[in-house]
XYZ file of C-alpha atoms in Angstrom:
769
model
C -27.307 -12.126 -72.347
C -29.584 -13.880 -74.834
C -30.057 -17.540 -74.560
C -28.774 -20.117 -72.073
C -25.183 -21.012 -71.652
C -23.948 -24.156 -73.379
C -23.905 -27.510 -71.539
C -20.163 -27.481 -71.158
C -20.184 -24.352 -69.225
C -23.152 -25.571 -67.184
C -21.003 -28.472 -66.080
C -18.208 -26.154 -65.162
C -20.492 -23.954 -63.095
C -22.138 -26.772 -61.006
C -19.017 -26.568 -58.664
C -19.322 -23.051 -58.045
C -19.874 -21.982 -54.442
C -22.919 -19.633 -54.334
C -23.785 -17.381 -51.387
C -26.763 -15.206 -51.313
C -26.065 -11.624 -50.011
C -27.845 -10.164 -47.139
C -28.306 -6.341 -46.703
C -25.257 -6.388 -44.554
C -23.217 -7.160 -47.627
C -21.971 -10.752 -47.562
C -19.581 -12.114 -50.134
C -20.854 -14.218 -53.314
C -18.238 -16.456 -55.118
C -18.275 -17.671 -58.650
C -15.761 -20.130 -60.567
C -15.064 -19.785 -64.279
C -12.285 -21.372 -66.542
C -9.806 -19.090 -68.177
C -9.872 -18.412 -71.961
C -13.714 -17.914 -71.936
C -15.097 -15.751 -74.777
C -16.474 -12.456 -73.975
C -20.281 -12.598 -72.964
C -19.799 -16.068 -71.367
C -22.181 -16.763 -68.453
C -20.694 -16.458 -64.821
C -23.740 -16.384 -62.686
C -27.147 -15.059 -62.037
C -26.165 -12.142 -59.914
C -29.680 -10.647 -59.373
C -31.020 -14.025 -58.290
C -28.152 -14.728 -56.010
C -28.256 -11.332 -54.331
C -32.056 -11.528 -54.175
C -32.451 -8.216 -56.176
C -35.611 -7.573 -58.295
C -34.391 -7.587 -61.930
C -36.880 -4.813 -62.769
C -35.163 -2.465 -60.289
C -31.565 -2.917 -61.687
C -31.739 -0.084 -64.059
C -33.783 2.212 -61.771
C -31.182 1.618 -59.134
C -28.120 2.308 -61.407
C -26.304 -1.161 -60.839
C -22.598 -0.763 -61.628
C -19.517 -3.046 -61.060
C -16.347 -1.674 -59.576
C -13.128 -3.901 -60.031
C -9.591 -3.506 -58.897
C -7.386 -1.507 -61.114
C -10.562 -0.166 -62.665
C -10.377 -2.693 -65.576
C -13.931 -3.968 -66.469
C -13.302 -7.785 -67.043
C -16.876 -8.596 -66.125
C -20.337 -6.974 -66.985
C -23.952 -7.336 -65.641
C -26.866 -7.729 -68.163
C -29.404 -5.355 -66.662
C -32.198 -7.120 -68.460
C -31.788 -10.408 -66.650
C -29.336 -9.765 -63.903
C -26.606 -12.119 -65.366
C -22.844 -11.675 -64.677
C -21.031 -12.132 -67.956
C -17.389 -12.265 -69.033
C -16.492 -8.929 -70.627
C -13.042 -9.687 -71.908
C -10.938 -12.979 -72.374
C -9.271 -13.932 -69.151
C -5.690 -15.332 -68.954
C -5.069 -17.055 -65.593
C -1.260 -17.107 -66.152
C -1.236 -13.242 -66.874
C -3.513 -12.513 -63.900
C -1.928 -14.735 -61.270
C 1.274 -16.032 -62.608
C 2.292 -19.353 -60.974
C 0.083 -19.030 -57.905
C -1.848 -22.201 -57.147
C -5.093 -20.143 -56.915
C -6.391 -17.130 -58.724
C -9.248 -14.993 -57.550
C -10.556 -11.502 -58.774
C -12.464 -9.235 -56.419
C -15.481 -7.220 -57.582
C -17.901 -4.740 -55.754
C -21.424 -4.479 -57.025
C -23.047 -0.977 -56.108
C -26.891 -0.378 -56.055
C -28.297 3.002 -55.403
C -31.778 4.123 -53.915
C -31.065 2.749 -51.478
C -27.415 2.405 -51.541
C -26.109 -1.149 -51.154
C -22.695 -2.532 -51.619
C -21.982 -6.358 -52.311
C -18.748 -8.219 -52.654
C -18.253 -10.675 -55.518
C -15.289 -12.939 -55.836
C -14.675 -14.830 -59.163
C -12.033 -17.742 -59.100
C -10.223 -18.134 -62.511
C -9.583 -21.893 -63.049
C -6.553 -23.118 -65.005
C -6.940 -24.615 -68.623
C -4.083 -26.423 -70.189
C -3.489 -23.563 -72.701
C 0.345 -23.567 -72.485
C 2.929 -26.170 -73.757
C 6.140 -26.982 -71.944
C 9.401 -24.971 -73.151
C 12.943 -25.531 -72.827
C 15.090 -22.278 -72.278
C 17.675 -23.804 -74.689
C 16.503 -25.689 -77.801
C 20.025 -26.976 -78.420
C 22.039 -28.502 -75.546
C 25.720 -29.845 -75.914
C 27.155 -32.241 -73.397
C 30.591 -34.102 -73.118
C 31.581 -37.569 -71.764
C 34.705 -39.389 -71.865
C 34.669 -42.612 -73.740
C 35.975 -44.474 -70.888
C 32.949 -43.517 -68.720
C 31.516 -46.497 -66.785
C 28.006 -47.331 -67.304
C 25.800 -45.653 -64.720
C 27.473 -42.291 -65.271
C 24.796 -39.472 -65.071
C 24.620 -36.235 -67.064
C 22.067 -33.643 -65.679
C 19.813 -31.779 -68.105
C 17.883 -28.422 -67.834
C 14.342 -28.570 -66.773
C 11.443 -27.345 -69.075
C 8.913 -24.703 -67.853
C 5.199 -24.646 -68.137
C 3.043 -21.719 -66.778
C 0.121 -24.014 -66.222
C -0.481 -25.376 -62.851
C -1.508 -28.646 -61.172
C -2.174 -31.402 -63.662
C -1.562 -29.118 -66.498
C 1.963 -28.458 -65.548
C 4.925 -30.676 -66.688
C 4.129 -34.466 -65.911
C 7.230 -36.418 -67.375
C 10.022 -36.445 -69.778
C 10.877 -38.713 -72.660
C 14.227 -39.464 -74.365
C 14.595 -40.665 -78.044
C 15.791 -44.282 -78.520
C 19.469 -44.871 -77.869
C 21.757 -47.740 -77.682
C 23.972 -46.124 -74.980
C 21.896 -43.747 -73.060
C 18.562 -43.771 -71.161
C 16.516 -41.245 -69.259
C 16.312 -40.997 -65.500
C 13.893 -38.627 -63.638
C 14.402 -37.489 -60.082
C 12.008 -35.477 -58.097
C 13.178 -32.594 -55.903
C 11.807 -31.732 -52.679
C 9.440 -29.142 -54.076
C 8.079 -31.580 -56.542
C 9.873 -30.436 -59.643
C 10.941 -33.249 -61.797
C 14.679 -33.345 -62.835
C 15.729 -35.190 -65.959
C 19.122 -36.974 -66.309
C 20.830 -38.914 -69.029
C 22.351 -42.197 -67.729
C 25.137 -44.203 -69.535
C 23.929 -47.683 -70.096
C 26.535 -48.930 -72.514
C 30.207 -48.203 -72.793
C 31.198 -45.667 -75.338
C 33.947 -46.032 -77.992
C 35.047 -42.625 -79.597
C 36.655 -44.493 -82.439
C 33.271 -45.868 -83.446
C 30.948 -43.007 -82.634
C 32.222 -39.596 -81.672
C 28.953 -37.827 -80.994
C 25.263 -39.109 -79.964
C 22.378 -36.996 -81.084
C 19.291 -37.249 -78.742
C 15.906 -35.449 -78.350
C 14.450 -34.666 -74.935
C 10.654 -34.217 -74.764
C 8.700 -32.585 -71.891
C 5.111 -33.512 -71.485
C 2.376 -31.908 -69.313
C -0.563 -33.750 -67.745
C -3.271 -31.711 -69.548
C -6.027 -33.047 -71.898
C -5.004 -32.941 -74.523
C -1.382 -33.284 -73.604
C 0.953 -30.604 -74.619
C 4.789 -31.031 -75.218
C 8.065 -29.195 -75.971
C 11.378 -30.612 -77.125
C 15.095 -29.873 -76.924
C 17.888 -31.424 -79.036
C 20.943 -32.819 -77.218
C 24.230 -33.584 -78.591
C 26.735 -35.811 -76.531
C 30.333 -35.531 -77.526
C 32.568 -38.489 -76.669
C 36.034 -37.431 -75.533
C 39.078 -39.433 -76.496
C 41.137 -41.166 -73.790
C 43.199 -44.222 -72.865
C 40.381 -46.377 -74.350
C 42.127 -49.681 -74.877
C 42.244 -51.605 -71.748
C 44.509 -54.609 -71.117
C 42.889 -57.867 -72.633
C 43.488 -61.300 -71.028
C 43.733 -64.143 -73.391
C 41.921 -66.319 -72.655
C 39.702 -64.163 -70.547
C 38.453 -67.257 -68.560
C 40.734 -70.282 -67.905
C 40.682 -73.231 -65.744
C 43.581 -75.127 -63.995
C 43.621 -78.444 -62.129
C 45.673 -79.011 -59.139
C 45.939 -81.940 -56.689
C 45.110 -80.983 -53.130
C 48.186 -80.790 -50.720
C 50.460 -79.610 -53.517
C 53.738 -78.011 -52.139
C 53.788 -74.362 -51.601
C 55.419 -72.412 -54.368
C 53.930 -74.591 -57.083
C 53.062 -72.647 -60.326
C 49.483 -72.409 -60.976
C 49.411 -70.438 -64.305
C 51.074 -67.548 -66.336
C 48.629 -64.862 -67.260
C 48.642 -63.565 -70.981
C 47.593 -60.018 -71.141
C 48.007 -57.497 -74.114
C 47.285 -53.753 -74.276
C 46.893 -52.180 -77.779
C 47.940 -48.696 -76.387
C 51.483 -47.506 -76.284
C 53.790 -46.130 -73.785
C 52.349 -45.855 -70.202
C 48.858 -46.654 -71.723
C 50.236 -50.085 -72.646
C 52.062 -50.965 -69.389
C 50.060 -53.305 -67.248
C 50.327 -54.173 -63.566
C 48.614 -57.148 -61.999
C 46.609 -57.433 -58.725
C 44.030 -59.699 -57.309
C 40.409 -58.382 -57.373
C 37.940 -59.181 -54.591
C 34.199 -58.547 -54.268
C 31.223 -59.671 -52.248
C 30.652 -62.303 -54.814
C 34.169 -63.521 -54.846
C 35.558 -63.941 -51.294
C 39.072 -63.282 -50.634
C 39.923 -66.542 -48.934
C 42.200 -67.383 -51.927
C 44.466 -64.449 -50.869
C 46.019 -66.613 -48.152
C 46.538 -69.540 -50.603
C 47.768 -67.950 -53.798
C 50.366 -65.269 -54.628
C 50.540 -63.023 -57.760
C 53.610 -61.274 -59.211
C 52.337 -57.804 -60.188
C 54.800 -57.530 -63.006
C 54.899 -60.767 -64.756
C 51.265 -62.163 -63.892
C 52.555 -65.471 -62.515
C 50.190 -67.069 -59.878
C 51.742 -69.536 -57.450
C 50.629 -71.403 -54.322
C 51.806 -70.125 -50.911
C 49.906 -72.452 -48.578
C 48.726 -76.099 -48.661
C 45.371 -76.697 -50.474
C 42.609 -78.749 -48.957
C 39.835 -80.087 -51.213
C 37.646 -80.365 -48.215
C 37.820 -76.725 -47.467
C 36.956 -75.909 -50.949
C 37.066 -77.959 -54.132
C 37.594 -74.915 -56.365
C 38.704 -71.270 -56.279
C 37.417 -68.463 -58.474
C 40.293 -66.031 -58.832
C 39.837 -62.635 -60.602
C 43.028 -60.683 -61.611
C 43.072 -56.999 -62.482
C 45.152 -55.968 -65.301
C 45.657 -52.179 -65.264
C 47.554 -49.817 -67.459
C 49.336 -46.616 -66.598
C 47.308 -44.424 -68.782
C 45.444 -41.390 -67.505
C 42.764 -42.233 -66.863
C 44.128 -45.751 -66.316
C 42.291 -48.565 -68.203
C 42.027 -52.142 -66.656
C 41.040 -55.533 -67.739
C 40.105 -58.612 -65.846
C 41.353 -62.282 -66.070
C 39.101 -64.930 -64.539
C 40.879 -68.248 -63.304
C 39.058 -71.281 -61.931
C 41.444 -73.409 -59.799
C 39.812 -76.939 -59.408
C 41.412 -79.362 -56.690
C 41.781 -82.961 -57.465
C 40.539 -84.850 -54.432
C 42.528 -87.367 -52.447
C 40.697 -89.832 -50.001
C 41.968 -88.174 -46.845
C 38.711 -87.763 -45.020
C 36.510 -90.240 -43.132
C 32.682 -90.059 -43.823
C 30.360 -88.205 -41.474
C 27.245 -89.373 -39.987
C 24.551 -86.631 -39.388
C 21.590 -87.445 -37.232
C 18.866 -85.237 -38.474
C 15.970 -86.521 -36.555
C 15.464 -89.127 -33.819
C 12.032 -90.285 -32.393
C 12.947 -91.476 -28.939
C 11.238 -92.946 -27.087
C 9.153 -95.026 -29.453
C 6.099 -96.950 -28.333
C 6.493 -100.611 -28.109
C 3.591 -101.447 -30.200
C 4.924 -99.286 -33.202
C 3.920 -101.040 -36.372
C 6.397 -102.419 -38.740
C 7.911 -99.896 -41.026
C 7.720 -97.128 -38.369
C 10.400 -94.428 -39.045
C 12.713 -94.184 -35.906
C 15.478 -91.810 -37.161
C 16.811 -89.844 -40.158
C 20.408 -90.073 -41.017
C 22.557 -88.024 -43.437
C 25.752 -89.383 -44.746
C 28.331 -87.178 -46.245
C 32.013 -87.217 -47.067
C 34.049 -84.123 -47.933
C 35.961 -86.109 -50.497
C 34.446 -86.385 -53.986
C 33.794 -89.238 -56.439
C 34.154 -92.634 -55.154
C 36.086 -91.253 -52.085
C 32.783 -89.407 -51.185
C 30.402 -92.217 -51.892
C 29.133 -93.278 -48.435
C 27.099 -96.441 -47.432
C 25.460 -96.812 -44.031
C 24.737 -100.083 -42.336
C 23.683 -101.450 -38.857
C 23.826 -104.856 -37.241
C 21.554 -107.412 -38.562
C 20.386 -108.773 -35.097
C 18.349 -105.708 -34.439
C 14.657 -105.207 -35.216
C 15.594 -102.273 -37.483
C 16.918 -101.581 -40.831
C 18.210 -98.668 -42.768
C 16.322 -97.646 -45.876
C 18.005 -95.291 -48.358
C 15.449 -92.671 -49.228
C 17.529 -90.721 -51.627
C 21.337 -90.172 -52.211
C 23.040 -89.586 -48.775
C 19.800 -89.889 -46.684
C 18.607 -92.920 -44.846
C 15.524 -93.767 -42.736
C 15.886 -96.198 -39.879
C 12.685 -98.168 -39.648
C 11.319 -100.985 -37.535
C 11.389 -104.499 -39.009
C 10.014 -106.462 -36.078
C 7.837 -106.097 -32.974
C 9.148 -104.283 -30.032
C 8.543 -105.327 -26.400
C 9.634 -103.064 -23.758
C 9.340 -105.704 -21.075
C 11.999 -107.652 -23.068
C 14.207 -104.560 -24.136
C 13.741 -101.257 -22.653
C 16.018 -99.706 -25.207
C 18.495 -100.298 -27.954
C 22.127 -99.151 -28.466
C 22.108 -98.852 -32.317
C 25.483 -98.325 -33.932
C 25.583 -97.113 -37.579
C 28.531 -97.552 -39.590
C 29.431 -95.295 -42.566
C 31.928 -96.465 -45.016
C 33.244 -94.752 -48.209
C 34.233 -96.398 -51.569
C 37.771 -94.785 -51.567
C 40.917 -96.691 -51.700
C 41.786 -97.358 -48.898
C 38.320 -97.309 -47.375
C 37.568 -94.979 -44.503
C 34.702 -95.547 -42.108
C 32.978 -93.992 -39.049
C 30.647 -95.195 -36.339
C 28.014 -93.431 -34.354
C 25.841 -95.080 -31.751
C 22.340 -93.748 -30.775
C 20.252 -94.945 -27.901
C 16.630 -95.605 -28.643
C 14.394 -95.823 -25.619
C 11.197 -97.949 -25.878
C 8.256 -96.337 -24.253
C 5.617 -98.607 -22.374
C 2.175 -99.496 -23.891
C -0.365 -100.947 -21.518
C -0.153 -104.355 -23.186
C 0.216 -106.482 -20.034
C -2.642 -107.089 -17.645
C -1.951 -107.124 -13.966
C -1.788 -110.671 -12.556
C -2.384 -111.791 -8.869
C 0.201 -113.987 -7.322
C -2.350 -116.819 -7.206
C -5.764 -117.208 -9.013
C -7.301 -117.915 -5.674
C -6.604 -117.317 -2.005
C -7.786 -118.881 1.225
C -7.998 -116.893 4.485
C -9.822 -117.428 7.943
C -11.386 -114.972 10.206
C -12.878 -115.417 13.728
C -16.442 -114.594 14.078
C -17.126 -111.704 16.063
C -13.893 -110.033 15.075
C -14.092 -106.295 15.499
C -14.795 -104.116 12.523
C -11.463 -102.653 10.925
C -9.477 -105.859 11.441
C -7.168 -106.922 8.592
C -8.569 -109.930 6.811
C -6.160 -110.758 4.035
C -3.793 -108.901 1.669
C -3.697 -109.797 -2.107
C -0.880 -108.762 -4.293
C -0.578 -108.339 -8.051
C 2.236 -107.275 -10.480
C 2.296 -105.730 -13.721
C 5.234 -105.865 -15.954
C 4.468 -102.458 -17.527
C 5.888 -99.225 -16.064
C 4.634 -95.795 -15.079
C 0.930 -95.222 -15.217
C 0.348 -98.572 -17.044
C 1.712 -100.441 -13.912
C -0.157 -98.346 -11.271
C -2.531 -100.930 -9.788
C -5.869 -100.309 -8.112
C -7.697 -103.086 -6.201
C -11.471 -103.485 -5.826
C -13.999 -106.065 -4.650
C -16.610 -107.200 -7.265
C -20.056 -107.725 -5.988
C -21.590 -110.681 -7.735
C -25.074 -110.128 -6.263
C -25.389 -113.891 -5.259
C -25.726 -112.971 -1.645
C -28.587 -111.270 0.068
C -26.237 -108.541 1.472
C -23.495 -107.142 -0.882
C -19.962 -107.851 -0.095
C -19.300 -104.245 0.200
C -21.281 -104.283 3.340
C -18.834 -106.822 4.958
C -15.469 -106.035 3.428
C -13.366 -103.116 2.192
C -10.155 -103.371 0.200
C -7.497 -100.661 0.209
C -7.330 -99.852 -3.495
C -3.582 -99.096 -3.229
C -2.010 -102.127 -1.417
C -4.809 -104.842 -1.721
C -5.283 -105.193 1.968
C -8.827 -106.306 2.778
C -10.500 -105.207 6.124
C -13.636 -106.242 7.929
C -16.523 -103.604 7.867
C -18.529 -105.526 10.354
C -18.328 -108.409 12.722
C -18.934 -111.899 11.131
C -21.508 -114.434 12.378
C -20.465 -117.920 11.702
C -23.886 -119.209 12.281
C -25.148 -116.904 9.557
C -22.399 -117.014 6.997
C -19.632 -119.662 7.237
C -17.757 -118.794 3.976
C -17.502 -115.842 1.516
C -16.104 -116.114 -1.983
C -14.781 -112.812 -2.515
C -14.011 -111.865 -6.142
C -11.147 -109.372 -6.248
C -10.259 -107.264 -9.405
C -6.862 -105.576 -9.851
C -6.927 -102.828 -12.599
C -4.022 -100.833 -14.021
C -4.147 -97.111 -14.817
C -3.493 -97.502 -18.533
C -5.591 -96.394 -21.434
C -7.444 -98.735 -22.019
C -7.138 -100.125 -18.616
C -6.432 -103.923 -18.260
C -7.608 -105.988 -15.243
C -7.830 -109.541 -13.952
C -9.534 -111.228 -11.093
C -8.776 -113.666 -8.254
C -11.050 -115.367 -5.724
C -10.583 -115.073 -1.981
C -12.134 -117.912 -0.041
C -12.752 -116.324 3.294
C -13.876 -118.895 5.851
C -15.366 -117.688 9.091
C -14.101 -119.585 12.171
C -16.556 -120.475 14.879
C -16.493 -119.067 18.382
C -18.333 -120.614 21.277
C -21.004 -117.822 21.369
C -23.875 -120.186 21.314
C -25.353 -122.139 24.434
C -26.430 -125.814 23.789
C -30.184 -126.478 23.210
C -31.903 -129.812 24.050
C -33.875 -130.923 21.021
C -35.109 -134.201 22.583
C -37.057 -134.892 24.540
C -39.135 -131.714 23.663
C -40.005 -130.018 26.891
C -42.073 -126.905 26.693
C -40.620 -123.998 28.739
C -41.661 -124.197 32.420
C -42.729 -127.955 32.071
C -41.235 -131.190 33.028
C -40.721 -134.157 31.004
C -42.029 -137.360 32.399
C -40.932 -140.958 31.525
C -42.375 -144.034 32.983
C -39.995 -146.911 33.945
C -40.958 -150.389 34.959
C -40.328 -150.998 38.612
C -38.578 -154.201 37.534
C -36.084 -152.391 35.437
C -32.697 -153.665 36.186
C -29.412 -151.851 36.272
C -28.343 -150.779 32.847
C -31.937 -150.349 31.598
C -32.266 -147.454 29.120
C -34.658 -144.908 30.417
C -34.299 -142.406 27.703
C -31.834 -140.461 25.619
C -31.163 -136.743 25.815
C -30.209 -135.052 22.398
C -28.827 -131.645 22.530
C -27.329 -129.402 19.639
C -25.137 -126.374 19.494
C -25.321 -123.841 16.843
C -21.673 -123.545 17.017
C -19.232 -125.623 15.163
C -16.457 -127.961 15.836
C -15.150 -128.280 19.326
C -17.592 -125.638 20.309
C -20.459 -127.797 19.342
C -19.149 -131.117 20.769
C -21.343 -131.703 23.916
C -21.206 -133.844 27.065
C -24.064 -134.664 29.566
C -24.166 -135.031 33.265
C -26.771 -135.110 36.036
C -27.098 -132.369 38.566
C -26.028 -133.477 41.970
C -28.706 -133.774 44.624
C -28.639 -134.588 48.383
C -30.515 -137.829 47.724
C -29.026 -140.861 46.216
C -29.934 -141.344 42.599
C -30.195 -144.680 40.891
C -29.769 -143.090 37.412
C -26.632 -141.961 35.373
C -26.312 -140.215 32.194
C -23.679 -141.253 29.557
C -21.202 -138.422 29.172
C -21.055 -138.512 25.395
C -24.255 -140.137 24.192
C -26.687 -138.625 26.690
C -28.370 -142.005 27.412
C -29.980 -142.150 30.897
C -29.802 -145.698 32.420
C -30.562 -147.329 35.746
C -27.564 -147.824 37.924
C -29.257 -149.834 40.798
C -32.682 -151.340 41.578
C -35.439 -148.821 42.021
C -37.268 -148.333 45.309
C -40.718 -149.735 45.692
C -42.372 -146.340 46.630
C -44.237 -144.677 43.852
C -42.573 -141.368 44.474
C -40.997 -140.049 41.120
C -37.271 -139.314 40.648
C -36.451 -135.802 39.482
C -33.349 -135.619 37.279
C -31.831 -132.517 35.878
C -29.413 -132.860 32.968
C -27.017 -130.531 32.255
C -25.060 -130.231 28.806
C -21.780 -128.575 28.164
C -18.778 -128.498 25.666
C -16.003 -130.793 26.512
C -12.791 -129.531 27.871
C -10.253 -128.266 25.185
C -7.895 -131.201 25.896
C -10.707 -133.766 25.045
C -9.189 -136.159 22.420
C -10.837 -138.781 20.323
C -9.753 -142.048 18.789
C -9.683 -142.556 15.063
C -13.012 -144.345 15.279
C -14.598 -141.488 17.229
C -13.053 -138.495 15.418
C -15.569 -136.663 13.135
C -14.742 -135.917 9.556
C -14.786 -137.600 6.184
C -13.359 -140.965 6.011
C -10.535 -139.687 3.740
C -9.655 -136.685 6.003
C -8.100 -138.647 8.861
C -4.407 -138.092 9.370
C -3.915 -141.082 11.539
C -3.080 -139.430 14.809
C -4.880 -140.951 17.848
C -4.819 -137.719 19.745
C -5.534 -135.186 17.042
C -7.556 -132.104 18.178
C -11.146 -131.699 16.939
C -12.184 -130.191 14.643
C -9.899 -131.559 12.063
C -11.357 -129.883 9.126
C -13.975 -127.204 8.951
C -15.948 -128.504 5.978
C -16.229 -131.916 7.634
C -17.208 -130.300 10.974
C -19.960 -128.454 9.389
C -21.214 -131.435 7.413
C -21.241 -133.504 10.609
C -22.977 -130.883 12.605
C -25.834 -130.806 10.013
C -26.089 -134.663 10.356
C -26.518 -134.414 13.979
C -29.161 -131.614 13.712
C -30.965 -133.608 11.132
C -30.835 -136.750 13.167
C -32.293 -134.934 16.136
C -35.018 -133.345 14.165
C -36.000 -136.639 12.606
C -35.998 -138.224 16.078
C -38.288 -135.451 17.285
C -40.484 -135.639 14.356
C -41.247 -139.269 15.097
C -41.615 -140.244 11.581
C -37.918 -141.572 11.104
C -37.484 -145.250 10.530
C -34.334 -144.603 12.569
C -32.776 -147.170 10.248
C -31.538 -146.059 6.897
C -28.573 -147.723 5.328
C -26.050 -149.483 7.335
C -23.763 -147.184 9.123
C -25.135 -144.031 7.658
C -27.851 -142.985 10.391
C -30.292 -142.971 7.589
C -28.953 -139.788 5.929
C -26.518 -141.144 3.331
C -28.787 -139.991 0.414
C -28.808 -136.419 1.733
C -25.093 -135.942 3.061
C -23.321 -138.648 1.075
C -21.567 -141.680 2.360
C -18.475 -140.010 3.642
C -19.875 -139.638 7.126
C -20.544 -143.122 8.823
C -20.944 -144.525 12.214
C -17.191 -144.990 12.485
C -16.904 -141.169 12.743
C -19.602 -140.290 15.176
C -21.795 -141.992 17.634
C -25.407 -142.605 16.482
C -27.409 -140.059 18.571
C -30.651 -141.738 17.493
C -29.996 -145.074 18.907
C -31.592 -145.993 22.224
C -33.697 -142.893 21.853
C -37.216 -143.741 23.221
C -39.952 -141.878 21.343
C -43.363 -142.329 22.836
C -45.801 -143.553 20.291
C -43.185 -144.746 17.823
C -43.178 -148.206 16.422
C -39.462 -148.079 16.118
C -37.437 -150.481 18.086
C -34.767 -149.065 20.513
C -31.849 -150.979 21.467
C -29.151 -150.297 23.826
C -25.564 -150.446 22.780
C -25.405 -154.133 23.476
C -28.536 -154.874 21.477
C -30.806 -155.130 24.692
C -33.703 -152.996 25.921
C -33.368 -153.850 29.555
C -30.090 -155.512 29.668
C -31.408 -158.919 28.847
C -30.695 -160.888 25.571
C -32.400 -159.450 22.569
C -33.844 -162.734 21.778
C -35.970 -162.865 24.960
C -39.561 -162.315 24.385
C -40.104 -160.722 27.847
C -37.351 -158.159 27.306
C -40.080 -155.419 27.272
C -42.403 -156.918 29.764
C -43.433 -155.639 33.205
C -42.705 -157.745 36.271
C -45.979 -158.931 37.858
C -47.027 -156.998 40.835
C -44.536 -154.370 40.261
C -45.273 -150.651 39.498
C -43.771 -148.604 36.809
C -41.535 -145.974 38.043
C -41.388 -142.492 36.626
């Protein structure tokens, strides 16, 4: 073949499947479209078979095809396979989806046989055709829209997309084309009646049916179709008017005439005789059948049961008027029966939404509930108004017709009202009016808006020192008007940090019931009073709390022995006191001062001398500790050895009003009242005693001070005076002190205080120790 194939054929051959043969004789495949002109390029057979082009002639190359027809040839000069004659795929393979031609290529010297397969591709070279170019159909003029008339299919020998793709129908006012697809994929055309026919107007309709294939370019074929309209009973009964309306009051008596239908039929004889019947459909429920009756001959419609506007305000009735022709024709009468309402129904209240419970801190305007108001009556009879009592913190707001919102108009307080019974009254505007009531209960949910409160802002309790750990000290209680979690209380002790040891080391509180327990034994001499801040907190969110103070006083126990503070006597030594030999009975030798770290009764001391076998010319005052001479001293210089003992008084020791310790305002007037009378007064008094003894021991005190204050009024205040306690400093002899000691009668040695010799020694007399 001279020259290269055109570009279009190159593109067609790109998809060819090529297989190089081997000596064993493999198969080589080519693809070419049908209708190629003779001499068109198919494939380079020499190259694909790897045969030297120069040897083709020498080896006597020849093609052998089925049937002996030479549709292809080989150019021995270049080894190219060419089309030898024009190929027709439809003639070669018919309607088969594939078309292959088998060739054998024979080479000699040496002998080789190669198989070559050429696929013939379809080309849209055939137009669709109808077997009949003229088609005649018949249809009755009374055929209903939707009636279908099947048509013959067209044929196209091409395959695939080149075969028949669709059909088209010429424009028509009455007919349309419908295409169905069979199971084998063949498209079946049908004519569908879209508009009723009238033979008296048009006796025949002429249409053109076109079949189109899917090739490029598209090819088509046509057929003329004539539809003949057959004459029939073509005048249906006609209702005049076709649509009518009737008004009836509800509850009219059964048998009341509703209407008389007026129907005419232009046909004659049986074709003009009409029978009446009710027509029902999905769009027109047959509920009216139990309410109305129809005379099939006269077309009169009457009631046969009571009517109720609330069941239905109107009824749509369709009456079928059918003649007796063959085929029968029918017409339809549409009747709307509208009922006139009577106020025979009470309004209805519909609760569509209720938010209950509602929190007590809900802001003003919070929507609580949504109501719907309806009345089956109409007009004023169905106009409904809702209202509630004015003494409630709520109001009804009309959002739109027949719908109301119940909103808050004031603050809510669950502690005052845990819920509300709200009665809603609905009243229509009919005559006479009808009304309905509905009551809802609105629960108010708690908000933590009340802090817990103790029964008292402060408490007072006492505990004995040395009480065993674990003992119950006191129980505090609080209350919270809230409920649920908001009223669940928890107690705790606040540590103020004002003490060296935190309160948590001494006390523990049960967080659930407020009972306070001791964690260790108390020591009155170390801590006499505790101020315990107690907090109670609820479990709300956020939590609220309050505090109260427990004043816990430690009560003294007699767990400390008395200690002599004057005269100071080092351990293991003896105090010596010189007494004039001339001293007379009543002479004050010295004064013993002892203190006790305990308080109150446990710290009140008495003094006595240890009994000896020898007579003793001295005595010690039981309460004051003053040692005085009771008889004349012996002349010998031998010293007297006195041993003072000190001890707390008996529990039944009582004091007069002038002797009882305590503040001047704390006395209750009882001569025999037990001491201590008041713990605060007792502690203050004890401090005064210790200070008095310390000042006496220091030897620096003036031992005077203000009148009746023991010299301590500026430190401890004027409430403690000599009328409450004996002055332990008087008559105390302090060696080296310039202070004047006096006995209780104002005398040093029992003589008058005015005597200048009251402190002199008798001549020739020795001083006694």
